[in-house]
Amino acid sequence: MSSFFDQLRRMEKPPLLEKYFEPDATVENMSLEKLRAFQLEALGMVVTRAFRRSEFYRAKLMAAQVVPEDIEELEDVSKLPFTTKDELRQDPWITLACFKDDIALVHVATGTTSGKEIYVPWTWQDFYLNELTPALPYLVDVRPGDICLNALPYEMSSSGLAFHKVFMSGCRATVIPAGKAGAYSTPEKTVRVMQDLKPTIIITTPSYSMALAEAAVSIGFDLGTLPLRRVWLTGEGCSFAFRERVERIWGTKANFYYGSLEGGGMGVECDHHRGYHIPMSHVLVEIVDPSTDRVLEPGEIGEIVVTCLLRWDTPLIRYRTQDLGYTDPDICTCGVALPRLFLRGRQVDQVKIGQVEFSPFYLEEFLMRLPEVGNWYEFVVPPGASTLKVRVEIAPGVEKSPGLAERLASQMEFSVGVPCAFELVESIRRPKSKTIRVVKE
């Protein structure tokens, strides 16, 4: 029997999505030529609607001397002006291309980059019909019968509710709205729920996966008894080495998902772990030089810029994420032809020691290869630092010895090539919000 959402899709799916996304088609098996044709048509629709209905975007386009008719090929996106975080902070309704009465949902940024809150309003059609129409069943391998423990924040943030929507309404799976360390969802209670309901899928942040694992140890629960098929990690970046620790602890494969409140889903990792596949059905991703604004070629590292192709009522055009990365157009070993995105951290979190700049993921990769180091750490980098200070908990079962800090510092220095110093502490605070790895004391 058809589901309620199937009926709604048949009744109300916009003509553009009907044209490109047949009921049985998936984005993963579509040709890149067809996807690029969709992107061009969708981009033209987004820009035209923004020009006609959004005072904010009309003013920006006129100032840049660009009109919708100038978008004749996909590369013409570079003619459009950028949208910045500071602009979105001006007014909660700044991007509206619809009546305010049409807004069904408003999400609020987590505030990890400081400054005034950023709000992202959604209409019902954009949030459900448009977002769920192009399917990614291979990359988002969640099926009817799966029990999904959603340990992401539901309060104000988009992450919990966004995956709730995808898993329940898009994949027809069962969802447990566990949340992330909220008023009711403590790690201990979440583990007890896992004991009772035995999820097959868990989605959470890298750091909270460790907090849940610690809670499981504290109540004597063996995570290996869960029938897990996969853990999804999102909301924070992490290194491959940290992910390997997660996989060992949870006894299953862990895949990354990349997105943001403003830009939505921008990358989905397959089981081959060779980068994030860009969902071309949902977003147009560019890499630009942060200094010159020049669009970079595949393989060149720059700022990730995203244009949402299915947000018609609250458009987002050429949004500067302040995340760094590069793209690779070569076909992945999994067979999916969607181009891949590789992250290199956030601009504001880059670690500068002397004249050398490091991605925190790069540093974490070497740090997590040291077996004596526990799962919680901070890079302490004051302005003008000439030494990388690493504050860490030691791994369970490791005894502190007089030379342990010096030995770890020496090994880390050999790996990264700059002076290092280790501070061994009993405990690092477990944050309820996003974990901050780089501390500029």
XYZ file of C-alpha atoms in Angstrom:
441
model
C 0.000 0.000 0.000
C 1.369 3.395 -0.995
C 2.529 5.631 1.793
C 1.100 9.035 2.485
C 4.310 10.630 1.233
C 4.211 8.677 -2.021
C 0.756 10.085 -2.660
C 1.924 13.605 -1.878
C 4.896 13.274 -4.228
C 2.636 12.153 -7.076
C 0.191 14.982 -6.455
C 2.570 17.866 -5.927
C 6.041 17.094 -7.274
C 7.190 20.176 -9.234
C 7.478 19.746 -13.014
C 11.267 20.227 -12.945
C 11.691 17.289 -10.562
C 9.190 15.193 -12.539
C 11.273 15.857 -15.640
C 14.593 14.673 -14.224
C 13.830 12.242 -11.393
C 11.592 9.365 -12.357
C 10.090 7.343 -9.466
C 12.551 4.448 -9.826
C 15.590 6.517 -10.789
C 18.323 7.350 -8.311
C 20.882 10.097 -8.409
C 23.710 7.545 -8.142
C 22.856 5.862 -11.456
C 22.027 8.997 -13.461
C 24.485 10.217 -16.078
C 26.554 13.256 -15.224
C 25.283 14.898 -18.414
C 21.695 14.612 -17.213
C 22.602 15.822 -13.732
C 24.443 18.838 -15.142
C 21.412 19.614 -17.337
C 19.237 19.475 -14.223
C 21.666 21.695 -12.322
C 21.628 24.339 -15.064
C 17.844 24.393 -15.254
C 17.490 24.388 -11.460
C 20.086 27.148 -11.098
C 18.204 29.275 -13.609
C 14.970 28.727 -11.698
C 16.560 29.594 -8.342
C 18.199 32.757 -9.667
C 15.059 33.888 -11.506
C 12.870 33.367 -8.458
C 15.382 35.119 -6.206
C 15.615 38.068 -8.597
C 11.855 38.459 -8.826
C 10.819 37.736 -5.234
C 13.754 38.431 -2.895
C 14.632 42.053 -2.247
C 17.968 40.934 -0.809
C 19.051 38.939 -3.864
C 17.612 41.387 -6.379
C 19.755 44.147 -4.883
C 22.853 41.904 -4.922
C 22.318 40.824 -8.531
C 21.695 44.378 -9.709
C 24.822 45.583 -7.909
C 26.791 42.842 -9.693
C 25.102 43.803 -12.999
C 23.802 40.280 -13.468
C 20.314 39.220 -14.574
C 18.916 35.659 -14.684
C 19.235 35.572 -18.483
C 23.027 35.741 -18.079
C 23.034 32.146 -16.774
C 23.414 30.285 -20.067
C 25.750 27.517 -18.941
C 26.641 26.014 -15.584
C 29.978 27.814 -15.409
C 28.098 31.131 -15.455
C 27.404 30.589 -11.766
C 30.721 32.381 -11.245
C 29.058 35.599 -12.457
C 26.756 35.589 -9.439
C 27.670 37.398 -6.210
C 28.584 35.444 -3.083
C 26.370 35.180 -0.008
C 28.157 35.442 3.347
C 27.441 34.496 6.928
C 27.465 38.142 7.973
C 24.749 38.929 5.428
C 22.525 36.135 6.732
C 22.943 37.471 10.267
C 21.316 40.786 9.323
C 17.708 39.604 9.337
C 16.066 36.200 10.054
C 13.888 36.575 6.940
C 16.497 38.077 4.623
C 16.403 35.366 1.922
C 12.625 34.986 1.663
C 11.290 34.566 -1.881
C 7.822 33.697 -0.615
C 5.252 35.055 1.822
C 6.242 34.796 5.464
C 2.972 32.935 6.084
C 4.292 30.104 3.871
C 7.182 29.345 6.248
C 6.624 26.094 8.111
C 9.925 25.686 9.959
C 12.858 27.817 11.116
C 16.241 26.400 12.119
C 18.877 28.274 14.104
C 22.651 27.933 13.693
C 24.680 26.269 16.433
C 26.844 29.382 16.724
C 30.256 27.683 16.601
C 31.704 30.443 14.400
C 30.528 33.167 16.817
C 28.504 36.213 15.935
C 24.771 36.764 15.786
C 22.533 33.785 15.097
C 21.836 32.653 11.551
C 18.284 31.548 10.795
C 17.213 29.275 7.953
C 13.476 29.280 7.228
C 11.851 26.469 5.222
C 8.538 26.086 3.482
C 6.883 22.693 3.730
C 7.367 22.023 0.019
C 11.090 22.766 0.054
C 11.704 20.783 3.249
C 9.740 17.676 2.297
C 8.746 17.391 -1.355
C 11.748 19.005 -2.997
C 14.420 17.644 -0.642
C 13.109 14.067 -0.611
C 12.316 13.688 -4.317
C 15.841 12.901 -5.617
C 16.787 9.654 -3.867
C 20.248 8.464 -2.774
C 19.471 4.862 -1.735
C 22.974 3.513 -2.334
C 24.854 6.216 -0.492
C 22.239 6.651 2.247
C 21.827 2.926 2.834
C 18.922 3.007 5.279
C 15.977 0.700 4.605
C 12.538 -0.249 5.858
C 13.119 -2.399 8.929
C 16.148 -0.423 10.094
C 15.948 1.110 13.551
C 17.831 4.410 13.502
C 19.062 5.983 16.702
C 19.311 9.686 15.921
C 21.753 11.115 18.480
C 22.012 14.566 16.921
C 20.656 17.796 18.425
C 16.981 18.494 17.778
C 16.915 21.824 19.623
C 16.978 24.685 17.077
C 19.687 22.975 14.998
C 18.763 21.450 11.659
C 20.721 18.220 12.054
C 18.418 16.085 14.201
C 15.196 16.924 12.394
C 16.793 16.785 8.937
C 17.956 13.190 9.385
C 14.710 12.322 11.168
C 12.919 13.413 7.983
C 15.249 11.505 5.666
C 15.238 8.239 7.636
C 11.528 8.160 8.491
C 9.865 9.812 5.499
C 12.447 9.189 2.802
C 13.775 5.734 3.764
C 10.688 4.484 5.695
C 12.836 3.338 8.588
C 12.062 3.509 12.307
C 13.600 6.521 14.075
C 14.478 6.920 17.760
C 14.778 10.697 18.429
C 17.478 10.353 21.078
C 18.916 13.826 20.647
C 22.360 14.791 21.874
C 22.896 15.417 25.584
C 19.710 17.444 25.963
C 17.483 17.821 29.005
C 16.253 14.232 28.738
C 18.781 12.578 26.447
C 21.792 11.948 28.655
C 24.408 9.547 27.296
C 23.447 6.965 29.973
C 19.758 7.090 29.076
C 20.576 6.868 25.383
C 22.619 3.725 26.010
C 19.749 2.174 27.968
C 17.460 2.914 25.005
C 19.968 1.169 22.743
C 19.903 -1.844 25.051
C 16.123 -2.055 24.801
C 15.485 -1.165 21.150
C 18.671 -2.497 19.525
C 19.227 0.001 16.689
C 20.773 -1.060 13.392
C 21.814 2.486 12.405
C 23.279 5.211 14.625
C 23.884 8.776 13.554
C 25.772 11.168 15.789
C 28.876 13.357 15.937
C 32.368 11.835 16.161
C 32.948 13.130 19.690
C 29.496 12.115 20.978
C 30.021 8.599 19.672
C 32.890 8.440 22.172
C 30.742 9.889 24.968
C 28.112 7.212 24.303
C 30.793 4.518 24.296
C 32.038 5.752 27.673
C 28.470 5.664 29.020
C 28.120 2.083 27.778
C 31.268 1.102 29.700
C 29.994 2.853 32.830
C 26.803 0.749 32.907
C 28.462 -2.453 31.731
C 26.843 -2.653 28.301
C 28.744 -4.340 25.465
C 28.243 -2.354 22.252
C 29.228 -5.454 20.307
C 25.853 -7.010 21.123
C 24.027 -4.417 19.002
C 22.954 -5.506 15.485
C 24.549 -2.430 13.942
C 24.930 -2.110 10.179
C 26.493 1.335 10.226
C 27.346 4.418 12.228
C 26.981 7.772 10.499
C 29.256 10.578 11.716
C 28.371 14.194 11.008
C 28.236 17.645 12.593
C 31.995 17.728 13.228
C 34.913 16.768 11.084
C 37.414 14.145 12.136
C 40.410 12.286 10.777
C 40.478 8.777 9.338
C 42.439 7.659 12.395
C 39.717 8.923 14.738
C 37.085 7.200 12.582
C 39.034 3.940 12.855
C 38.811 4.220 16.647
C 35.044 4.699 16.354
C 34.776 1.610 14.152
C 36.785 -0.522 16.584
C 34.733 0.607 19.566
C 31.329 0.205 17.907
C 32.199 -2.872 15.865
C 30.806 -1.595 12.570
C 31.595 0.612 9.593
C 31.426 4.366 10.181
C 30.730 6.722 7.277
C 30.977 10.508 7.147
C 28.240 12.912 6.100
C 29.019 16.585 5.349
C 26.463 19.349 5.625
C 25.593 22.599 7.338
C 22.556 24.419 8.625
C 22.701 26.897 5.768
C 23.712 24.656 2.871
C 22.050 21.379 3.842
C 23.643 18.130 2.688
C 26.778 18.711 0.623
C 28.550 15.351 0.738
C 27.831 11.686 1.474
C 30.595 9.136 1.972
C 30.277 5.630 0.539
C 31.621 2.467 2.171
C 34.889 2.828 0.263
C 35.789 5.943 2.289
C 37.304 7.811 -0.644
C 35.764 11.244 -0.163
C 32.274 12.692 0.072
C 30.090 12.176 -2.998
C 28.498 15.524 -3.873
C 24.690 15.173 -4.249
C 24.421 17.072 -7.526
C 20.654 16.715 -7.297
C 20.590 19.016 -4.284
C 23.579 21.351 -4.437
C 26.039 22.967 -6.792
C 29.461 23.012 -5.115
C 32.391 25.225 -6.126
C 35.884 25.599 -4.683
C 37.150 29.190 -4.710
C 40.372 30.876 -3.692
C 39.531 32.656 -0.404
C 41.850 35.542 -1.301
C 41.046 36.148 -4.979
C 37.554 34.568 -5.293
C 38.787 32.712 -8.377
C 37.039 29.387 -9.025
C 39.645 26.648 -8.607
C 40.224 23.495 -10.590
C 39.723 19.959 -9.193
C 42.523 19.093 -6.774
C 43.146 22.699 -5.711
C 42.338 23.465 -2.064
C 40.081 26.429 -1.382
C 36.870 27.550 0.265
C 33.750 25.459 -0.297
C 30.949 27.516 -1.860
C 27.461 26.033 -2.196
C 24.296 26.923 -4.100
C 21.136 25.085 -3.029
C 19.171 23.822 -6.032
C 16.000 22.692 -4.231
C 15.536 25.671 -1.904
C 13.244 27.792 -4.029
C 11.344 29.707 -1.359
C 14.403 30.703 0.714
C 17.186 30.574 -1.875
C 20.870 30.319 -1.008
C 23.185 31.357 -3.838
C 26.978 30.950 -3.773
C 27.183 30.691 -0.005
C 30.671 30.909 1.481
C 30.828 28.100 4.022
C 34.282 29.036 5.419
C 35.146 25.337 5.135
C 38.201 24.301 3.143
C 38.422 21.410 0.714
C 38.980 20.227 -2.832
C 37.124 18.122 -5.388
C 38.010 15.055 -7.444
C 35.915 14.285 -10.567
C 37.299 10.758 -11.068
C 34.882 7.880 -10.596
C 35.094 6.334 -7.120
C 35.993 2.667 -6.709
C 32.396 2.130 -5.516
C 31.221 2.878 -9.070
C 29.220 6.011 -8.280
C 30.214 8.741 -10.734
C 29.231 11.695 -8.571
C 32.304 13.905 -8.021
C 33.891 13.726 -4.585
C 34.698 16.370 -2.020
C 37.602 16.196 0.436
C 37.549 18.385 3.555
C 40.538 20.187 5.012
C 38.916 21.820 8.055
C 37.571 25.306 8.661
C 39.393 28.507 7.807
C 38.997 29.768 11.372
C 40.351 26.513 12.852
C 43.565 26.256 10.865
C 46.492 25.734 13.231
C 49.420 28.078 12.616
C 52.770 27.205 14.193
C 55.441 29.703 13.247
C 54.966 30.207 9.516
C 53.378 26.799 8.887
C 49.606 26.246 8.720
C 48.005 22.868 9.425
C 44.533 21.444 9.088
C 43.401 20.141 12.495
C 42.342 16.917 10.753
C 45.920 16.454 9.545
C 47.270 16.879 13.076
C 44.579 14.630 14.551
C 45.496 11.875 12.099
C 48.973 11.594 13.632
C 47.770 12.153 17.190
C 45.211 9.334 17.022
C 47.916 6.966 15.740
C 49.614 7.200 19.142
C 48.167 4.298 21.185
C 48.928 5.958 24.521
C 46.667 8.911 23.657
C 43.001 8.732 24.633
C 40.010 9.896 22.599
C 39.808 13.414 24.057
C 42.283 16.151 23.295
C 42.772 19.844 22.492
C 45.313 21.650 20.323
C 46.281 24.742 22.324
C 47.528 27.373 19.906
C 47.840 30.980 21.136
C 48.542 33.695 18.534
C 52.160 33.634 17.414
C 52.763 30.119 18.751
C 56.065 28.502 17.836
C 55.227 25.177 19.522
C 52.169 22.954 19.078
C 50.804 22.271 22.538
C 48.625 19.164 22.766
C 46.435 18.649 25.821
C 45.333 15.019 26.059
C 43.814 12.348 28.218
C 45.861 9.177 28.171
C 44.280 5.942 26.973
C 42.676 3.562 29.495
C 45.242 1.197 30.983
C 48.198 3.450 30.196
C 50.187 4.512 33.216
C 51.707 7.955 33.453
C 55.470 7.814 33.531
C 58.004 10.622 33.908
C 58.972 10.514 30.247
C 55.575 9.823 28.651
C 54.774 13.431 27.715
C 58.250 13.950 26.274
C 58.091 10.714 24.298
C 54.673 11.599 22.817
C 55.895 15.104 21.950
C 58.915 13.655 20.190
C 56.811 11.234 18.141
C 54.333 13.955 17.174
C 57.119 16.346 16.248
C 58.694 13.696 14.020
C 55.357 13.284 12.204
C 54.358 16.921 11.696
C 57.729 18.669 11.595
C 57.173 21.403 14.208
C 58.068 21.560 17.919
C 55.439 19.883 20.116
C 54.662 19.769 23.826
C 52.173 17.463 25.549
C 50.100 18.229 28.630
C 48.649 15.053 30.160
C 45.417 15.724 32.066
C 42.973 13.540 33.982
C 39.917 14.755 32.117
C 38.874 17.089 29.324
C 35.385 18.532 29.592
C 32.733 16.724 27.527
C 30.835 19.498 25.751
C 27.107 19.287 25.058
C 27.471 21.318 21.861
C 30.059 20.874 19.102
C 33.442 19.800 20.361
C 36.122 22.450 19.947
C 39.463 20.852 19.113
C 41.499 24.016 18.546
C 41.812 26.297 21.581
C 43.497 29.657 21.084
C 44.336 30.495 24.699
